[in-house]
């Protein structure tokens, strides 16, 4: 058993102490690793089988021989040599190492079509997040091109020199299929590059591992395109009959379109949609040649991954996946293709509209990020700093001299505008990353969006502090004393208000995404909707104070001026944001009370929770919110533990003859009424006023969904009333075991609504 | 057999079962059976090192349900370590009951025993992951008081998402500081860069692929740092 002296893999690492003596063990291990590294450079081959066997005999079975660097991570990475399920290099008795297929052999046109379609399937499964080893690499043609043995060639032939093209079959393989394979490989490389240049999560979103292979670094995308053009030329005159020629041409054209688009030379997603339909229609012309693909390729890859099956999908499935991808790519361009992206609110809506198509593919999410973030400018035209400035202006600085970009040009140090612009710039430098993250995070997968926003709560909290300090600084320079000092109360400066506004939004999103990702159990819904509602109450206060400050400034600007127009626009925007927040506040208020009733009546039951204590459950659930200092200057964040007092208040409301449930029913009715009237108000804003230019359809759709949700809640409530009257004794409402409550049906992913049904009598 | 055996059985599980602790024994005769039992529900087996990793260091946190002929009917495997320099976190790595014996409370009993033991050893919290559609597993943990704290996208080899479930045993955990993996004080504070690549060195790519290969045992909870790749 020859192995190199340095040893191989975790299974043979040298003995050491247990974890307890971390310090010494760690130092020893470092020294040993250094020695190993030196030895590695001087390595020679020696058969150590005997030594190894002798040494191994001195150990008890099960004794763990490991050093300080051997963690769970390595334990999981270790494999048992010669175990067919773990060792990808294992060859079962009677099997051959290499697949029995020669990629340099000529093929019929139908066979080439079939291989191309198979590659189309594998490419999209890779783009969906499966490793290359189980997708594209299983093609023996691709494998030949990427094989380390072919380093000096880009042909299917092992022998040097151009392959003989004696027959059409030869040309079909060596010119047409080869060009298609190269095109696919280069497209893969470009896709990989695009994804890696943006934020994504390895393995969750995408597997970038190349298994030690390179994606034809010596061929650039234009050379690959030339090969495809050459193939297309040949196909156009080859005279192969039976509809096969057009089918091959469509496929080459698709491949070329994809390549050029990803290379940035053209924008052909629309054309590709047509290509795809044609490919689907002519798929039947292919004649299967399954031998051209083999999982045995995995044996040669640089990996300790166990052997795994190819991810096989049908062409129909591939067609719809590719179609989805093309549409998402198109939508990424469309949503960012208007002047509206200069408006931070319109852009925010565009970003969410894109993300809330059914989870877009990683490549499309990377594309969208690229459009927003390349060169620190949106679509290369709206610098991020300018975007943030428009955001500040529309929310807190309309009518304020600070919002005039010209103040950044003033260089005279004695001019107070110079000092103020320096302060504003200082703040923007501190906040820009987190501000832009508001856009970037939405392009992560759904589970991550919530977690990323949750982590940003603390950062926003910190930014509030910074903002408050800089607001203080601004007050030192009476740039326009009336404007700055009268618009905002002492502890309510513009930057702090702005930071608070975004903090409140982030907080609201984290709870809403919790509903979407279903991390709250039914008996937690009441509390979490209460918290959502309370966060919106806080948000309303923030927006209202911004509105008050705005009205002050508005009174002082000259009528008919640019400033006056800005103030009007800001006012409409703030009012629409307030109405939107009120919708959420009221609907959440209705739902927390409704779920409270469902708990009280025994319709929703809590798990036994043997080991849990209420205060610890609270800490586990509210962990992300507990470290945010409540009541940070003037406007109080709702205390994360306010639910109990809310319940108490609700129960105290019952007066005189009214039983608790009647007053609660009334309260819910009122919440629903309030939600509906805010919705009605929301509908009145034009896209320009409400900041939803470019996403008008999504805006309408969302309002419709919330309206439907309100109706569904009202229906649920009346069912509960009816059942209460039927079974209740007027005082208490015990419906345990009598009513079924389903929570699956949602009209909007953020709203969990109870559907009640009387259980059939046994 | 050694190990602190514990007499008595869950009332539902039938008096015939014995619940025993794996204990300090390095390579118990039960190990092959434990492996077989766990592997049954995995698309790919764990290597023997994974079992040894847990059993060698935390054998006292592994419990088995044995029938009268000493066949392993159910098993739970755990560890207990400080989590990123913060709370002492128990982690339930594996849990399984033999197909024919499911639904009789065996797994619940094993989890209870493990939780008790971890509590005895001063654990602050206990965490685990389970597939979002593994109803029996969710039932067991949620009945014992675990909460879902996160949903994890494409956590398993089969592409399925998971929930992270957490049970707090002591108050004040949200206020305990933890460190992102690359800033752990004992690592000498080597800042920046990608934690996985940094700690795993040369072989990281392979190991990462391999880790994904497994029904992942533990997600390094580096959060923003965890697996997130960003523009350079
Ligand atoms: C999960 C597993 C360990 C459960 O073992 P078990 O001994 O049957 O578990 P228990 O009998 O203690 O409890 C099962 C619970 O799930 C419930 N349950 C079982 N099957 C169910 C089903 N199909 N639908 C709804 N509930 C179900 C039971 O009613 C019970 O809940 P209860 O206590 O409220 O009645 C077992 O199914 C298993 O080995 N699965 C494969 C491995 C696995 O998934 N491990 C967990 C990964 S972390």
PDB file of N, CA and C in Angstrom, chain A residues 124-187:
ATOM      1  N   UNK A 124     -28.852  22.846 -16.637  1.00  0.00           N
ATOM      2  CA  UNK A 124     -29.809  23.572 -15.789  1.00  0.00           C
ATOM      3  C   UNK A 124     -29.860  22.968 -14.389  1.00  0.00           C
ATOM      4  N   UNK A 125     -29.646  21.668 -14.273  1.00  0.00           N
ATOM      5  CA  UNK A 125     -29.625  21.108 -12.911  1.00  0.00           C
ATOM      6  C   UNK A 125     -28.395  21.616 -12.153  1.00  0.00           C
ATOM      7  N   UNK A 126     -27.315  21.795 -12.892  1.00  0.00           N
ATOM      8  CA  UNK A 126     -26.138  22.406 -12.238  1.00  0.00           C
ATOM      9  C   UNK A 126     -26.475  23.827 -11.796  1.00  0.00           C
ATOM     10  N   UNK A 127     -27.083  24.588 -12.694  1.00  0.00           N
ATOM     11  CA  UNK A 127     -27.424  25.967 -12.344  1.00  0.00           C
ATOM     12  C   UNK A 127     -28.396  26.019 -11.165  1.00  0.00           C
ATOM     13  N   UNK A 128     -29.156  24.960 -11.009  1.00  0.00           N
ATOM     14  CA  UNK A 128     -30.087  24.901  -9.883  1.00  0.00           C
ATOM     15  C   UNK A 128     -29.396  24.563  -8.574  1.00  0.00           C
ATOM     16  N   UNK A 129     -28.134  24.235  -8.619  1.00  0.00           N
ATOM     17  CA  UNK A 129     -27.419  24.036  -7.363  1.00  0.00           C
ATOM     18  C   UNK A 129     -26.862  22.646  -7.118  1.00  0.00           C
ATOM     19  N   UNK A 130     -26.903  21.774  -8.141  1.00  0.00           N
ATOM     20  CA  UNK A 130     -26.277  20.463  -7.971  1.00  0.00           C
ATOM     21  C   UNK A 130     -24.829  20.527  -8.445  1.00  0.00           C
ATOM     22  N   UNK A 131     -23.951  19.674  -7.858  1.00  0.00           N
ATOM     23  CA  UNK A 131     -22.542  19.758  -8.248  1.00  0.00           C
ATOM     24  C   UNK A 131     -22.296  19.298  -9.698  1.00  0.00           C
ATOM     25  N   UNK A 132     -21.245  19.808 -10.282  1.00  0.00           N
ATOM     26  CA  UNK A 132     -20.882  19.426 -11.643  1.00  0.00           C
ATOM     27  C   UNK A 132     -20.672  17.924 -11.776  1.00  0.00           C
ATOM     28  N   UNK A 133     -20.165  17.314 -10.694  1.00  0.00           N
ATOM     29  CA  UNK A 133     -19.868  15.881 -10.760  1.00  0.00           C
ATOM     30  C   UNK A 133     -21.111  15.038 -11.008  1.00  0.00           C
ATOM     31  N   UNK A 134     -22.269  15.568 -10.654  1.00  0.00           N
ATOM     32  CA  UNK A 134     -23.496  14.807 -10.867  1.00  0.00           C
ATOM     33  C   UNK A 134     -24.289  15.347 -12.040  1.00  0.00           C
ATOM     34  N   UNK A 135     -23.707  16.301 -12.743  1.00  0.00           N
ATOM     35  CA  UNK A 135     -24.449  16.903 -13.852  1.00  0.00           C
ATOM     36  C   UNK A 135     -23.575  16.931 -15.098  1.00  0.00           C
ATOM     37  N   UNK A 136     -23.119  18.102 -15.441  1.00  0.00           N
ATOM     38  CA  UNK A 136     -22.412  18.315 -16.706  1.00  0.00           C
ATOM     39  C   UNK A 136     -21.201  17.396 -16.878  1.00  0.00           C
ATOM     40  N   UNK A 137     -20.471  17.169 -15.790  1.00  0.00           N
ATOM     41  CA  UNK A 137     -19.254  16.367 -15.897  1.00  0.00           C
ATOM     42  C   UNK A 137     -19.522  14.917 -16.292  1.00  0.00           C
ATOM     43  N   UNK A 138     -20.726  14.442 -16.128  1.00  0.00           N
ATOM     44  CA  UNK A 138     -20.970  13.030 -16.462  1.00  0.00           C
ATOM     45  C   UNK A 138     -20.997  12.806 -17.968  1.00  0.00           C
ATOM     46  N   UNK A 139     -21.008  13.872 -18.737  1.00  0.00           N
ATOM     47  CA  UNK A 139     -20.932  13.706 -20.191  1.00  0.00           C
ATOM     48  C   UNK A 139     -19.511  13.287 -20.555  1.00  0.00           C
ATOM     49  N   UNK A 140     -19.383  12.194 -21.279  1.00  0.00           N
ATOM     50  CA  UNK A 140     -18.041  11.711 -21.602  1.00  0.00           C
ATOM     51  C   UNK A 140     -17.378  12.606 -22.640  1.00  0.00           C
ATOM     52  N   UNK A 141     -18.168  13.321 -23.398  1.00  0.00           N
ATOM     53  CA  UNK A 141     -17.583  14.292 -24.322  1.00  0.00           C
ATOM     54  C   UNK A 141     -16.987  15.470 -23.552  1.00  0.00           C
ATOM     55  N   UNK A 142     -17.776  16.002 -22.633  1.00  0.00           N
ATOM     56  CA  UNK A 142     -17.271  17.092 -21.790  1.00  0.00           C
ATOM     57  C   UNK A 142     -16.047  16.603 -21.029  1.00  0.00           C
ATOM     58  N   UNK A 143     -16.160  15.411 -20.502  1.00  0.00           N
ATOM     59  CA  UNK A 143     -15.070  14.849 -19.712  1.00  0.00           C
ATOM     60  C   UNK A 143     -13.780  14.781 -20.528  1.00  0.00           C
ATOM     61  N   UNK A 144     -13.924  14.384 -21.786  1.00  0.00           N
ATOM     62  CA  UNK A 144     -12.724  14.294 -22.622  1.00  0.00           C
ATOM     63  C   UNK A 144     -12.109  15.690 -22.803  1.00  0.00           C
ATOM     64  N   UNK A 145     -12.945  16.671 -23.051  1.00  0.00           N
ATOM     65  CA  UNK A 145     -12.420  18.028 -23.273  1.00  0.00           C
ATOM     66  C   UNK A 145     -11.720  18.585 -22.032  1.00  0.00           C
ATOM     67  N   UNK A 146     -12.264  18.231 -20.856  1.00  0.00           N
ATOM     68  CA  UNK A 146     -11.714  18.799 -19.612  1.00  0.00           C
ATOM     69  C   UNK A 146     -10.644  17.933 -18.988  1.00  0.00           C
ATOM     70  N   UNK A 147     -10.467  16.735 -19.548  1.00  0.00           N
ATOM     71  CA  UNK A 147      -9.558  15.792 -18.927  1.00  0.00           C
ATOM     72  C   UNK A 147      -8.149  16.372 -18.844  1.00  0.00           C
ATOM     73  N   UNK A 148      -7.477  16.156 -17.708  1.00  0.00           N
ATOM     74  CA  UNK A 148      -6.105  16.672 -17.569  1.00  0.00           C
ATOM     75  C   UNK A 148      -5.199  16.095 -18.655  1.00  0.00           C
ATOM     76  N   UNK A 149      -5.542  14.922 -19.182  1.00  0.00           N
ATOM     77  CA  UNK A 149      -4.722  14.335 -20.241  1.00  0.00           C
ATOM     78  C   UNK A 149      -4.820  15.149 -21.530  1.00  0.00           C
ATOM     79  N   UNK A 150      -5.849  15.958 -21.646  1.00  0.00           N
ATOM     80  CA  UNK A 150      -6.066  16.709 -22.884  1.00  0.00           C
ATOM     81  C   UNK A 150      -5.569  18.144 -22.746  1.00  0.00           C
ATOM     82  N   UNK A 151      -4.689  18.357 -21.802  1.00  0.00           N
ATOM     83  CA  UNK A 151      -4.248  19.711 -21.517  1.00  0.00           C
ATOM     84  C   UNK A 151      -3.818  20.493 -22.757  1.00  0.00           C
ATOM     85  N   UNK A 152      -3.263  19.768 -23.717  1.00  0.00           N
ATOM     86  CA  UNK A 152      -2.710  20.496 -24.859  1.00  0.00           C
ATOM     87  C   UNK A 152      -3.618  20.443 -26.067  1.00  0.00           C
ATOM     88  N   UNK A 153      -4.845  20.043 -25.845  1.00  0.00           N
ATOM     89  CA  UNK A 153      -5.718  19.870 -26.996  1.00  0.00           C
ATOM     90  C   UNK A 153      -7.113  20.254 -26.576  1.00  0.00           C
ATOM     91  N   UNK A 154      -7.939  20.630 -27.520  1.00  0.00           N
ATOM     92  CA  UNK A 154      -9.328  20.841 -27.154  1.00  0.00           C
ATOM     93  C   UNK A 154     -10.204  19.996 -28.059  1.00  0.00           C
ATOM     94  N   UNK A 155      -9.736  18.805 -28.273  1.00  0.00           N
ATOM     95  CA  UNK A 155     -10.457  17.931 -29.189  1.00  0.00           C
ATOM     96  C   UNK A 155     -10.874  16.659 -28.458  1.00  0.00           C
ATOM     97  N   UNK A 156     -11.813  15.940 -29.058  1.00  0.00           N
ATOM     98  CA  UNK A 156     -12.219  14.657 -28.484  1.00  0.00           C
ATOM     99  C   UNK A 156     -11.176  13.583 -28.736  1.00  0.00           C
ATOM    100  N   UNK A 157     -10.265  13.891 -29.651  1.00  0.00           N
ATOM    101  CA  UNK A 157      -9.229  12.924 -29.993  1.00  0.00           C
ATOM    102  C   UNK A 157      -8.118  12.928 -28.973  1.00  0.00           C
ATOM    103  N   UNK A 158      -7.609  11.754 -28.686  1.00  0.00           N
ATOM    104  CA  UNK A 158      -6.483  11.696 -27.771  1.00  0.00           C
ATOM    105  C   UNK A 158      -5.207  12.033 -28.525  1.00  0.00           C
ATOM    106  N   UNK A 159      -5.154  11.601 -29.791  1.00  0.00           N
ATOM    107  CA  UNK A 159      -3.944  11.839 -30.582  1.00  0.00           C
ATOM    108  C   UNK A 159      -3.849  13.307 -30.954  1.00  0.00           C
ATOM    109  N   UNK A 160      -2.624  13.818 -31.031  1.00  0.00           N
ATOM    110  CA  UNK A 160      -2.469  15.199 -31.468  1.00  0.00           C
ATOM    111  C   UNK A 160      -2.831  15.349 -32.955  1.00  0.00           C
ATOM    112  N   UNK A 161      -3.040  16.538 -33.350  1.00  0.00           N
ATOM    113  CA  UNK A 161      -3.373  16.801 -34.748  1.00  0.00           C
ATOM    114  C   UNK A 161      -4.867  16.793 -34.961  1.00  0.00           C
ATOM    115  N   UNK A 162      -5.310  17.424 -36.047  1.00  0.00           N
ATOM    116  CA  UNK A 162      -6.749  17.527 -36.278  1.00  0.00           C
ATOM    117  C   UNK A 162      -7.350  16.157 -36.571  1.00  0.00           C
ATOM    118  N   UNK A 163      -8.543  15.919 -36.076  1.00  0.00           N
ATOM    119  CA  UNK A 163      -9.187  14.627 -36.312  1.00  0.00           C
ATOM    120  C   UNK A 163      -9.596  14.497 -37.774  1.00  0.00           C
ATOM    121  N   UNK A 164      -9.513  13.313 -38.310  1.00  0.00           N
ATOM    122  CA  UNK A 164      -9.955  13.130 -39.698  1.00  0.00           C
ATOM    123  C   UNK A 164     -11.473  13.254 -39.782  1.00  0.00           C
ATOM    124  N   UNK A 165     -11.948  14.031 -40.736  1.00  0.00           N
ATOM    125  CA  UNK A 165     -13.394  14.189 -40.892  1.00  0.00           C
ATOM    126  C   UNK A 165     -13.811  13.507 -42.188  1.00  0.00           C
ATOM    127  N   UNK A 166     -13.923  12.188 -42.132  1.00  0.00           N
ATOM    128  CA  UNK A 166     -14.200  11.438 -43.341  1.00  0.00           C
ATOM    129  C   UNK A 166     -15.678  11.413 -43.680  1.00  0.00           C
ATOM    130  N   UNK A 167     -16.487  11.399 -42.655  1.00  0.00           N
ATOM    131  CA  UNK A 167     -17.931  11.237 -42.887  1.00  0.00           C
ATOM    132  C   UNK A 167     -18.684  12.365 -42.180  1.00  0.00           C
ATOM    133  N   UNK A 168     -19.971  12.508 -42.510  1.00  0.00           N
ATOM    134  CA  UNK A 168     -20.833  13.452 -41.787  1.00  0.00           C
ATOM    135  C   UNK A 168     -20.830  13.152 -40.294  1.00  0.00           C
ATOM    136  N   UNK A 169     -20.842  11.841 -39.987  1.00  0.00           N
ATOM    137  CA  UNK A 169     -20.855  11.462 -38.561  1.00  0.00           C
ATOM    138  C   UNK A 169     -19.645  12.029 -37.827  1.00  0.00           C
ATOM    139  N   UNK A 170     -18.496  11.968 -38.496  1.00  0.00           N
ATOM    140  CA  UNK A 170     -17.286  12.529 -37.890  1.00  0.00           C
ATOM    141  C   UNK A 170     -17.451  14.024 -37.658  1.00  0.00           C
ATOM    142  N   UNK A 171     -17.931  14.711 -38.700  1.00  0.00           N
ATOM    143  CA  UNK A 171     -18.054  16.164 -38.579  1.00  0.00           C
ATOM    144  C   UNK A 171     -19.088  16.530 -37.518  1.00  0.00           C
ATOM    145  N   UNK A 172     -20.159  15.743 -37.481  1.00  0.00           N
ATOM    146  CA  UNK A 172     -21.188  16.010 -36.465  1.00  0.00           C
ATOM    147  C   UNK A 172     -20.585  15.983 -35.064  1.00  0.00           C
ATOM    148  N   UNK A 173     -19.680  15.076 -34.842  1.00  0.00           N
ATOM    149  CA  UNK A 173     -19.078  14.989 -33.518  1.00  0.00           C
ATOM    150  C   UNK A 173     -17.971  16.020 -33.346  1.00  0.00           C
ATOM    151  N   UNK A 174     -17.026  16.032 -34.282  1.00  0.00           N
ATOM    152  CA  UNK A 174     -15.817  16.829 -34.057  1.00  0.00           C
ATOM    153  C   UNK A 174     -16.010  18.309 -34.337  1.00  0.00           C
ATOM    154  N   UNK A 175     -16.991  18.643 -35.135  1.00  0.00           N
ATOM    155  CA  UNK A 175     -17.246  20.066 -35.371  1.00  0.00           C
ATOM    156  C   UNK A 175     -18.477  20.545 -34.597  1.00  0.00           C
ATOM    157  N   UNK A 176     -19.606  19.827 -34.800  1.00  0.00           N
ATOM    158  CA  UNK A 176     -20.861  20.333 -34.234  1.00  0.00           C
ATOM    159  C   UNK A 176     -20.957  20.065 -32.725  1.00  0.00           C
ATOM    160  N   UNK A 177     -20.877  18.817 -32.351  1.00  0.00           N
ATOM    161  CA  UNK A 177     -21.023  18.496 -30.926  1.00  0.00           C
ATOM    162  C   UNK A 177     -19.896  19.126 -30.102  1.00  0.00           C
ATOM    163  N   UNK A 178     -18.707  19.116 -30.684  1.00  0.00           N
ATOM    164  CA  UNK A 178     -17.583  19.720 -29.958  1.00  0.00           C
ATOM    165  C   UNK A 178     -17.836  21.211 -29.712  1.00  0.00           C
ATOM    166  N   UNK A 179     -18.307  21.912 -30.739  1.00  0.00           N
ATOM    167  CA  UNK A 179     -18.588  23.340 -30.561  1.00  0.00           C
ATOM    168  C   UNK A 179     -19.668  23.541 -29.500  1.00  0.00           C
ATOM    169  N   UNK A 180     -20.665  22.668 -29.528  1.00  0.00           N
ATOM    170  CA  UNK A 180     -21.754  22.770 -28.553  1.00  0.00           C
ATOM    171  C   UNK A 180     -21.211  22.539 -27.128  1.00  0.00           C
ATOM    172  N   UNK A 181     -20.368  21.526 -27.009  1.00  0.00           N
ATOM    173  CA  UNK A 181     -19.799  21.233 -25.680  1.00  0.00           C
ATOM    174  C   UNK A 181     -18.939  22.399 -25.201  1.00  0.00           C
ATOM    175  N   UNK A 182     -18.116  22.914 -26.084  1.00  0.00           N
ATOM    176  CA  UNK A 182     -17.263  24.040 -25.685  1.00  0.00           C
ATOM    177  C   UNK A 182     -18.130  25.246 -25.312  1.00  0.00           C
ATOM    178  N   UNK A 183     -19.166  25.470 -26.099  1.00  0.00           N
ATOM    179  CA  UNK A 183     -20.081  26.572 -25.806  1.00  0.00           C
ATOM    180  C   UNK A 183     -20.702  26.419 -24.427  1.00  0.00           C
ATOM    181  N   UNK A 184     -21.127  25.211 -24.111  1.00  0.00           N
ATOM    182  CA  UNK A 184     -21.733  24.950 -22.803  1.00  0.00           C
ATOM    183  C   UNK A 184     -20.717  25.159 -21.684  1.00  0.00           C
ATOM    184  N   UNK A 185     -19.502  24.684 -21.923  1.00  0.00           N
ATOM    185  CA  UNK A 185     -18.483  24.814 -20.874  1.00  0.00           C
ATOM    186  C   UNK A 185     -18.180  26.291 -20.622  1.00  0.00           C
ATOM    187  N   UNK A 186     -18.034  27.052 -21.718  1.00  0.00           N
ATOM    188  CA  UNK A 186     -17.734  28.477 -21.522  1.00  0.00           C
ATOM    189  C   UNK A 186     -18.913  29.212 -20.886  1.00  0.00           C
ATOM    190  N   UNK A 187     -20.122  28.837 -21.265  1.00  0.00           N
ATOM    191  CA  UNK A 187     -21.297  29.449 -20.628  1.00  0.00           C
ATOM    192  C   UNK A 187     -21.297  29.138 -19.141  1.00  0.00           C
TER     193      UNK A 187
END
